[in-house]
Coordinates of C-alpha atoms and ligand atoms in Angstrom, one line a residue:
M6 CA -9.8 15.4 5.2
E7 CA -9.3 15.4 8.9
S8 CA -12.1 14.6 11.3
I9 CA -12.8 16.8 14.3
W10 CA -11.2 14.1 16.4
T11 CA -7.9 14.0 14.7
K12 CA -7.8 17.8 14.7
T13 CA -8.1 17.9 18.5
C14 CA -6.1 14.9 19.7
S15 CA -2.9 13.1 18.6
I16 CA -1.7 9.8 19.9
P17 CA 2.0 9.0 20.3
H18 CA 3.7 6.8 17.7
R19 CA 4.7 3.2 18.4
K20 CA 7.5 1.3 16.8
P21 CA 6.9 -1.5 14.2
L22 CA 7.6 -5.1 15.2
Q23 CA 11.2 -6.0 14.5
N24 CA 11.7 -9.3 16.5
D25 CA 9.9 -12.6 16.7
L26 CA 7.5 -12.8 19.6
E27 CA 5.4 -15.4 21.5
T28 CA 2.3 -14.3 23.3
E29 CA -1.0 -15.6 24.7
V30 CA -3.2 -13.3 22.6
A31 CA -2.4 -11.4 19.4
V32 CA -5.0 -8.8 18.4
I33 CA -4.9 -7.6 14.8
G34 CA -6.2 -4.1 14.5
A35 CA -5.7 -1.1 16.9
G36 CA -9.0 0.5 16.4
M37 CA -11.7 0.9 19.2
A38 CA -12.5 -2.9 19.1
G39 CA -8.9 -4.1 19.1
I40 CA -7.8 -1.8 21.9
L41 CA -10.8 -2.6 24.1
I42 CA -10.4 -6.3 23.5
A43 CA -6.7 -6.0 24.4
Y44 CA -7.4 -3.9 27.4
L45 CA -10.0 -6.2 28.9
L46 CA -7.8 -9.2 28.3
Q47 CA -4.8 -7.6 29.9
K48 CA -6.9 -6.7 32.9
A49 CA -8.0 -10.4 33.0
G50 CA -4.3 -11.3 33.4
K51 CA -3.5 -12.3 29.8
N52 CA -0.4 -11.5 27.9
V53 CA -1.5 -9.5 24.9
I54 CA 0.0 -7.7 21.9
V55 CA -1.7 -5.6 19.3
L56 CA -0.5 -5.2 15.7
D57 CA -1.8 -2.5 13.3
A58 CA -1.0 -2.1 9.6
D59 CA -1.0 1.7 10.1
R60 CA -1.5 3.5 13.4
I61 CA -3.6 3.4 16.6
A62 CA -7.2 4.5 15.7
S63 CA -6.2 5.4 12.2
G64 CA -9.0 3.4 10.6
Q65 CA -12.7 4.0 11.2
T66 CA -12.3 4.9 14.9
K67 CA -11.1 8.4 13.9
N68 CA -14.1 8.9 11.6
T69 CA -16.9 7.8 13.9
T70 CA -19.5 10.2 15.3
A71 CA -18.8 8.4 18.6
K72 CA -22.4 7.8 19.8
I73 CA -22.5 5.3 22.7
T74 CA -25.9 3.9 22.4
S75 CA -28.1 0.8 22.3
Q76 CA -30.4 2.6 19.9
H77 CA -29.3 1.2 16.6
D78 CA -31.9 2.7 14.3
L79 CA -35.3 1.1 14.4
I80 CA -34.3 -2.5 15.0
Y81 CA -35.9 -4.0 18.1
A82 CA -39.4 -4.8 16.6
N83 CA -37.6 -6.5 13.7
L84 CA -35.2 -8.4 16.0
I85 CA -38.0 -9.8 18.0
E86 CA -39.8 -10.9 14.9
T87 CA -36.7 -12.5 13.3
F88 CA -34.7 -13.9 16.1
G89 CA -37.3 -14.1 18.9
T90 CA -37.6 -12.2 22.2
E91 CA -34.7 -14.0 24.0
K92 CA -32.1 -13.1 21.3
A93 CA -33.4 -9.6 20.9
R94 CA -33.1 -9.1 24.7
Q95 CA -29.5 -10.4 24.6
Y96 CA -28.7 -7.8 21.9
A97 CA -30.4 -5.0 23.8
M98 CA -28.8 -5.9 27.2
A99 CA -25.4 -6.4 25.7
N100 CA -25.4 -2.9 24.3
E101 CA -26.9 -1.4 27.5
T102 CA -24.1 -3.2 29.4
A103 CA -21.6 -1.7 27.0
I104 CA -22.8 1.8 27.9
E105 CA -22.4 1.0 31.5
M106 CA -18.9 -0.4 31.0
Y107 CA -17.9 2.9 29.3
R108 CA -19.4 4.9 32.1
N109 CA -17.6 2.9 34.8
L110 CA -14.3 2.7 32.9
I111 CA -14.1 6.4 32.3
K112 CA -15.0 7.2 35.9
N113 CA -12.7 4.7 37.5
E114 CA -9.8 5.5 35.3
N115 CA -10.5 9.2 35.4
I116 CA -10.3 9.4 31.6
D117 CA -10.6 12.9 30.2
C118 CA -12.5 12.2 27.0
D119 CA -15.4 14.7 27.0
F120 CA -17.8 12.0 28.0
E121 CA -21.4 13.3 28.3
E122 CA -24.5 11.5 29.3
T123 CA -27.4 12.3 26.9
S124 CA -30.4 10.8 25.1
A125 CA -30.5 9.2 21.7
Y126 CA -33.3 9.7 19.2
I127 CA -34.5 8.1 16.0
Y128 CA -36.8 10.7 14.3
A129 CA -39.3 10.0 11.5
K130 CA -42.7 11.0 10.2
D131 CA -44.3 7.6 10.6
K132 CA -45.6 7.7 14.2
N133 CA -47.0 4.2 14.1
K134 CA -43.7 2.7 13.1
L135 CA -42.0 4.6 16.0
Q136 CA -44.6 3.5 18.5
A137 CA -44.1 -0.1 17.4
E138 CA -40.4 0.3 18.1
V139 CA -41.0 1.9 21.5
D140 CA -43.3 -1.0 22.5
A141 CA -40.7 -3.6 21.4
A142 CA -37.8 -1.8 23.1
V143 CA -39.7 -1.3 26.3
S144 CA -40.7 -5.0 26.3
L145 CA -36.9 -5.8 26.2
G146 CA -36.2 -3.6 29.2
L147 CA -34.8 -0.6 27.2
P148 CA -35.3 3.0 28.4
A149 CA -37.5 4.0 25.4
S150 CA -40.3 6.4 24.9
L151 CA -42.1 8.3 22.1
T152 CA -41.7 12.1 21.9
E153 CA -42.7 15.0 19.8
Q154 CA -40.3 17.3 21.5
I155 CA -37.2 17.2 19.4
P156 CA -35.1 20.3 18.8
L157 CA -34.5 19.7 15.1
P158 CA -35.5 22.0 12.2
F159 CA -38.0 19.5 10.7
E160 CA -41.8 19.7 10.9
N161 CA -44.2 16.9 11.8
V162 CA -41.6 14.5 13.0
Y163 CA -41.7 12.3 16.1
A164 CA -38.9 10.3 17.7
V165 CA -38.1 7.2 19.7
R166 CA -36.1 8.5 22.6
F167 CA -33.6 6.3 24.6
N168 CA -32.5 7.8 27.9
N169 CA -29.2 7.3 29.7
Q170 CA -27.0 7.1 26.5
A171 CA -23.7 8.9 26.0
Q172 CA -21.2 10.4 23.6
F173 CA -17.5 11.2 23.9
H174 CA -14.2 12.0 22.1
P175 CA -13.1 8.6 20.8
L176 CA -9.4 9.4 20.3
K177 CA -8.9 10.9 23.8
F178 CA -10.5 7.8 25.2
I179 CA -8.4 5.4 23.1
K180 CA -5.2 7.4 23.8
H181 CA -5.6 6.8 27.5
L182 CA -6.6 3.1 27.2
S183 CA -3.7 2.3 24.8
D184 CA -1.1 3.8 27.2
N185 CA -0.1 0.5 28.9
L186 CA -0.7 -1.8 26.0
E187 CA 2.0 -3.5 23.9
I188 CA 1.2 -2.2 20.4
Y189 CA 3.2 -2.3 17.2
E190 CA 2.3 0.2 14.5
K191 CA 3.1 0.0 10.7
T192 CA 3.1 -3.8 11.2
P193 CA 0.7 -5.3 8.6
V194 CA -0.1 -9.0 9.1
L195 CA 0.7 -10.6 5.8
S196 CA -0.6 -14.1 6.6
V197 CA -2.0 -16.1 9.4
E198 CA -1.5 -19.9 9.6
E199 CA -2.9 -21.6 12.6
H200 CA -1.1 -19.9 15.5
L201 CA 1.5 -18.1 13.4
L202 CA 1.3 -14.5 12.2
K203 CA 3.7 -13.2 9.6
T204 CA 4.6 -9.5 9.4
P205 CA 7.2 -7.9 7.1
K206 CA 10.1 -8.2 9.6
A207 CA 9.1 -10.7 12.3
T208 CA 6.6 -13.4 13.2
V209 CA 4.2 -13.7 16.2
T210 CA 3.2 -17.0 17.7
A211 CA 0.0 -16.7 19.7
E212 CA -2.3 -19.1 21.5
H213 CA -5.3 -17.0 20.5
I214 CA -5.6 -14.6 17.5
V215 CA -8.3 -11.9 17.3
F216 CA -9.2 -10.3 14.0
A217 CA -10.4 -6.8 14.8
T218 CA -9.6 -5.3 11.4
H219 CA -13.0 -3.7 10.6
Y220 CA -13.5 -6.2 7.7
P221 CA -11.8 -9.6 8.1
F222 CA -9.1 -10.2 5.5
I223 CA -8.9 -14.0 5.6
N224 CA -11.5 -15.2 3.1
F225 CA -11.3 -19.0 3.9
P226 CA -12.5 -20.2 6.3
G227 CA -15.2 -17.8 7.6
L228 CA -16.6 -16.6 4.2
Y229 CA -17.1 -13.1 5.6
F230 CA -17.0 -11.8 2.0
M231 CA -20.3 -13.5 1.4
R232 CA -21.9 -12.0 4.5
L233 CA -20.7 -8.3 4.6
H234 CA -20.6 -5.3 2.4
Q235 CA -19.5 -1.7 3.3
D236 CA -21.3 1.6 3.2
R237 CA -19.9 5.1 3.2
S238 CA -21.4 8.3 4.7
Y239 CA -20.2 11.9 5.1
V240 CA -19.9 14.3 8.1
L241 CA -19.5 18.1 8.4
A242 CA -18.4 19.7 11.7
L243 CA -20.2 23.1 11.8
E244 CA -19.7 26.2 13.9
N245 CA -22.6 28.6 14.5
A246 CA -25.2 25.9 14.0
V247 CA -27.4 25.4 16.9
P248 CA -25.9 22.5 18.9
S249 CA -28.7 20.3 20.0
D250 CA -28.4 18.3 23.1
G251 CA -28.9 14.6 22.3
M252 CA -27.8 12.3 19.4
Y253 CA -30.2 12.0 16.4
L254 CA -30.6 9.9 13.4
G255 CA -33.4 10.0 10.8
N256 CA -35.4 7.1 9.5
G257 CA -37.6 7.2 6.4
E258 CA -37.6 10.3 4.1
I259 CA -35.1 12.4 6.2
I260 CA -31.9 10.6 7.0
Y261 CA -29.5 13.0 8.7
S262 CA -27.4 12.4 11.8
F263 CA -26.8 15.1 14.4
R264 CA -24.8 15.3 17.6
K265 CA -22.9 18.1 19.2
Y266 CA -19.3 18.2 20.3
K267 CA -18.5 21.2 22.4
N268 CA -19.6 24.2 20.2
Y269 CA -19.8 22.2 17.1
L270 CA -22.6 20.4 15.4
L271 CA -21.6 17.1 13.7
F272 CA -24.0 16.8 10.8
G273 CA -23.9 13.6 8.8
G274 CA -25.7 11.9 5.9
E275 CA -25.6 11.0 2.2
G276 CA -24.9 7.3 2.9
H277 CA -24.4 4.9 0.0
R278 CA -22.9 1.5 -0.7
T279 CA -19.2 1.8 -1.2
G280 CA -18.3 1.8 -4.9
E281 CA -21.7 3.3 -5.9
N282 CA -20.9 7.0 -6.1
K283 CA -20.3 7.5 -9.7
N284 CA -21.9 10.9 -9.9
G285 CA -20.5 12.2 -6.6
G286 CA -21.7 15.5 -5.1
R287 CA -22.2 14.0 -1.6
Y288 CA -20.4 16.7 0.3
D289 CA -22.1 19.4 -1.8
N290 CA -25.5 17.9 -1.1
L291 CA -24.7 17.9 2.6
R292 CA -23.4 21.4 2.5
N293 CA -26.5 22.6 0.7
K294 CA -28.7 21.0 3.3
A295 CA -26.6 22.5 6.1
K296 CA -27.0 25.9 4.6
E297 CA -30.7 25.5 4.4
L298 CA -31.1 24.3 8.0
F299 CA -28.4 26.5 9.6
P300 CA -27.8 29.5 7.3
N301 CA -25.1 31.0 9.6
A302 CA -23.1 27.8 10.0
K303 CA -19.4 27.7 9.1
E304 CA -17.8 24.4 8.2
I305 CA -14.6 23.7 10.1
A306 CA -14.1 20.0 9.1
H307 CA -15.4 17.4 6.8
W308 CA -14.7 13.7 6.6
S309 CA -16.3 10.4 5.7
A310 CA -16.8 7.0 7.4
Q311 CA -17.0 3.5 6.2
D312 CA -19.3 0.9 7.9
C313 CA -19.4 -2.9 7.6
I314 CA -22.9 -4.1 7.1
P315 CA -23.7 -7.7 8.1
A316 CA -26.2 -9.8 6.0
D317 CA -28.7 -10.2 8.8
G318 CA -28.2 -6.9 10.7
I319 CA -26.3 -8.3 13.7
P320 CA -22.5 -8.0 14.1
Y321 CA -20.3 -11.1 13.9
I322 CA -18.6 -11.4 17.3
G323 CA -17.0 -14.7 18.5
Q324 CA -15.3 -17.6 16.9
Y325 CA -13.9 -16.8 13.4
A326 CA -14.8 -20.3 12.0
S327 CA -15.6 -23.6 13.6
A328 CA -12.4 -25.0 12.0
K329 CA -10.3 -22.4 13.9
P330 CA -11.4 -22.4 17.6
Y331 CA -8.4 -20.2 18.6
W332 CA -9.3 -17.5 16.1
Y333 CA -11.9 -14.8 17.0
V334 CA -13.6 -12.1 15.0
A335 CA -15.3 -8.7 15.7
T336 CA -16.9 -7.1 12.6
G337 CA -20.2 -5.9 11.1
F338 CA -20.8 -3.1 13.5
Q339 CA -22.8 -1.0 11.0
K340 CA -23.0 2.6 12.4
W341 CA -22.7 1.4 15.9
G342 CA -19.0 0.8 16.4
M343 CA -18.7 2.2 20.0
T344 CA -21.1 -0.1 21.8
S345 CA -20.3 -3.0 19.4
S346 CA -16.6 -2.6 20.2
M347 CA -17.3 -2.9 23.9
V348 CA -19.7 -5.9 23.4
S349 CA -16.9 -7.5 21.3
A350 CA -14.4 -6.9 24.1
M351 CA -16.6 -8.5 26.7
I352 CA -17.5 -11.5 24.6
I353 CA -14.0 -12.3 23.3
R354 CA -12.4 -11.7 26.7
D355 CA -14.8 -14.3 28.2
M356 CA -14.3 -16.8 25.4
I357 CA -10.5 -16.6 25.8
C358 CA -10.8 -16.8 29.6
G359 CA -13.1 -19.9 29.3
K360 CA -16.2 -18.1 30.7
K361 CA -19.8 -18.2 29.4
N362 CA -20.9 -14.8 28.3
P363 CA -24.7 -14.2 28.6
Y364 CA -24.9 -12.2 25.4
A365 CA -22.7 -14.3 23.1
D366 CA -25.3 -16.4 21.3
V367 CA -27.0 -13.6 19.4
F368 CA -23.7 -12.4 18.0
D369 CA -22.3 -15.9 17.2
P370 CA -20.7 -15.7 13.7
Q371 CA -21.8 -19.3 13.0
R372 CA -25.5 -18.5 13.5
F373 CA -28.1 -19.3 10.9
S374 CA -31.3 -17.6 10.1
M375 CA -33.5 -17.0 7.0
D376 CA -32.6 -13.3 7.1
A377 CA -28.9 -14.3 6.9
V378 CA -29.6 -16.6 3.9
E379 CA -31.5 -13.8 2.1
G380 CA -28.8 -11.3 3.0
I381 CA -26.1 -13.7 1.6
A382 CA -28.0 -14.3 -1.6
C383 CA -28.3 -10.5 -2.0
E384 CA -24.6 -10.0 -1.4
M385 CA -23.7 -12.7 -3.9
K386 CA -26.0 -11.2 -6.5
E387 CA -24.4 -7.8 -6.1
A388 CA -20.8 -9.2 -6.2
T389 CA -21.5 -11.3 -9.2
K390 CA -23.0 -8.4 -11.1
T391 CA -19.9 -6.2 -10.3
Y392 CA -17.5 -9.1 -11.2
I393 CA -19.2 -9.7 -14.5
K394 CA -19.2 -6.0 -15.4
R395 CA -15.4 -6.0 -15.6
F396 CA -15.6 -8.4 -18.5
F397 CA -18.6 -7.3 -20.5
K398 CA -19.5 -3.6 -19.9
L399 CA -17.6 -1.4 -22.2
P400 CA -16.0 1.8 -20.9
E401 CA -18.2 4.9 -21.5
E402 CA -15.6 7.6 -21.2
T403 CA -12.5 8.5 -23.3
A404 CA -9.4 10.2 -22.0
S405 CA -10.0 13.4 -23.9
E406 CA -13.4 13.7 -22.3
L407 CA -12.1 13.5 -18.8
P408 CA -11.8 17.0 -17.3
A409 CA -8.9 17.8 -15.0
G410 CA -9.5 16.6 -11.5
H411 CA -11.7 13.7 -12.7
G412 CA -11.4 10.0 -13.1
G413 CA -13.1 7.2 -15.0
I414 CA -12.7 3.9 -16.7
I415 CA -11.5 4.1 -20.3
E416 CA -10.0 1.7 -22.8
I417 CA -6.2 1.7 -23.3
N418 CA -4.5 -0.8 -25.6
G419 CA -7.7 -2.8 -25.7
E420 CA -8.0 -3.1 -21.9
K421 CA -10.3 -1.4 -19.4
T422 CA -8.1 0.9 -17.4
G423 CA -8.8 3.3 -14.4
V424 CA -7.7 6.8 -15.3
Y425 CA -7.4 9.9 -13.2
K426 CA -6.5 13.2 -14.8
D427 CA -5.1 15.4 -12.0
E428 CA -5.5 19.2 -11.8
N429 CA -2.3 19.6 -13.9
G430 CA -3.6 17.3 -16.6
E431 CA -1.2 14.5 -15.7
I432 CA -2.7 11.0 -16.2
H433 CA -2.6 8.3 -13.5
T434 CA -3.6 4.9 -14.7
V435 CA -4.4 1.8 -12.6
D436 CA -5.7 -1.7 -13.1
I437 CA -9.4 -1.6 -12.2
R438 CA -9.4 -5.2 -11.0
C439 CA -9.8 -5.3 -7.2
P440 CA -7.0 -7.4 -5.7
H441 CA -9.4 -8.9 -3.1
L442 CA -11.6 -11.1 -5.3
G443 CA -11.4 -9.4 -8.7
C444 CA -14.5 -7.2 -8.9
Q445 CA -14.4 -4.1 -11.0
L446 CA -13.5 -0.9 -9.1
D447 CA -15.4 2.3 -9.7
W448 CA -14.3 5.9 -9.4
N449 CA -15.5 7.9 -6.4
P450 CA -15.3 11.6 -7.5
D451 CA -15.9 12.9 -4.0
E452 CA -12.8 11.3 -2.5
K453 CA -10.8 10.8 -5.7
S454 CA -10.5 7.1 -4.9
W455 CA -11.1 3.7 -6.6
D456 CA -13.8 1.9 -4.6
C457 CA -15.0 -1.7 -4.8
P458 CA -18.8 -2.2 -4.8
C459 CA -18.4 -5.9 -3.8
H460 CA -16.9 -5.7 -0.4
G461 CA -15.8 -2.1 0.0
S462 CA -12.0 -2.1 -0.5
R463 CA -10.7 1.4 -1.5
F464 CA -7.6 2.7 -3.1
D465 CA -6.3 6.3 -3.8
F466 CA -5.8 7.5 -7.4
R467 CA -2.2 6.2 -7.3
G468 CA -3.4 2.7 -6.4
N469 CA -2.5 2.8 -2.7
L470 CA -4.8 0.7 -0.4
I471 CA -7.1 2.8 1.8
N472 CA -9.6 0.3 3.2
N473 CA -9.6 -3.5 3.5
P474 CA -10.5 -6.4 2.9
A475 CA -7.9 -6.1 0.1
Q476 CA -4.4 -6.3 1.6
I477 CA -2.4 -5.0 -1.3
N478 CA -2.3 -1.9 -3.6
I479 CA -3.7 -2.1 -7.1
T480 CA -1.4 -2.3 -10.0
I481 CA -0.3 0.8 -11.7
K482 CA -0.7 0.5 -15.4
K483 CA 2.1 1.8 -17.6
N484 CA 0.8 4.3 -20.1
E485 CA 2.7 2.8 -23.0
K486 CA 0.5 4.0 -25.8
S487 CA -1.7 7.0 -25.8
P488 CA -5.2 6.4 -24.4
R489 CA -7.9 6.0 -27.1
P490 CA -9.0 9.6 -27.8
Ligands
FES518 FE1 -13.8 -7.9 -2.5 FE2 -13.1 -5.9 -4.1 S1 -13.4 -5.8 -2.0 S2 -13.5 -7.9 -4.7

């Protein structure tokens, strides 16, 4: 599965780290956030290196729909109610500033990345809810209005429109930005102790360490596993579908995402919590809807994305934990990774350079609110349920019932085992215990992967790690005796 971005842009390879290094700042993760943080810090005169377990932009950056917007669903009325006007304004202005930073950076550096100014829309049938969001957004200084003029094939919908937003090609942008950065690929960070990072062949000693790894992989301190889960969603790139100007996301009964890229329409939806896709059919559902809405459309690419969802709806950007003042984190961007990455870069640059950032408070990872407490309780309940399931819930399938090309949990030698029967009938067996914190993995039939409902780690059917916070593969189980028929 290649996204439209990887099909249309490739980024030169970098070598793995071979020798010990000392630096002012080490950034872990070469996605959009990591690269922007490194770029702004280097511009501020800091000596920076970036380490990535895989390749530049090989994580979620290559799977984004690359909407650059401060319109993050219908949030502003709720932000004002929960956090107060001042914090809500910080959030709004941080994201508007991020858009401006992209605009200026792309113009000043003459970056050829298909950058387009456009409007963003949240569409829904509930006009009153949309009007409340417009009122809240306008009160914070955002360019919001209510409109009935939206070029989407749905009836009786209205939309909150934000003017002066943008979209681009994220890999073309990151390719340019990473050109002059010191980046080591295929260099997983195995451990971090105070200022020392260990990688397979060398160590890095850094005054400051930034975790820009999508989901933070150090559990203690920080406790991010109690405050984040992950969701998945799916995208089709369609030819011969009417490309609409603007970027769209539904709220309420119709939840589809639209944006155009050149002659293609990027059509997304079918979101769910990672690890909760037992019945599959997500791509088929999306294809059926695309056929209904755009009968002449032809699919030219499909892919999926994984988003980190914070307990109280606001990303965690700033100090990793109060016990580690020289560690920083940028995570929990939900579906809004482009502006959140730039906000992270601004805030973390200022923190490392000893400057006060006007937007930092609302994103402070050490914040406390009743929403956060409720969110944490919810995450803990979900994780506990999935953890316990591993011990008590008996497997429902047997090996003989598994059709070729399918997977499931069955009992082998008295133990629950993950089994995938490939198209040739060959059986692949894995331990279904997630190596992160031990929850039970579930089969994802759409992507032939083992996914963890607790915090969203994912593994292919051979047990290889696809998505963190787990850092290692799952154990392959030897098929010593025949599976129970
Ligand atoms: Fe945390 Fe699986 S991702 S237990």
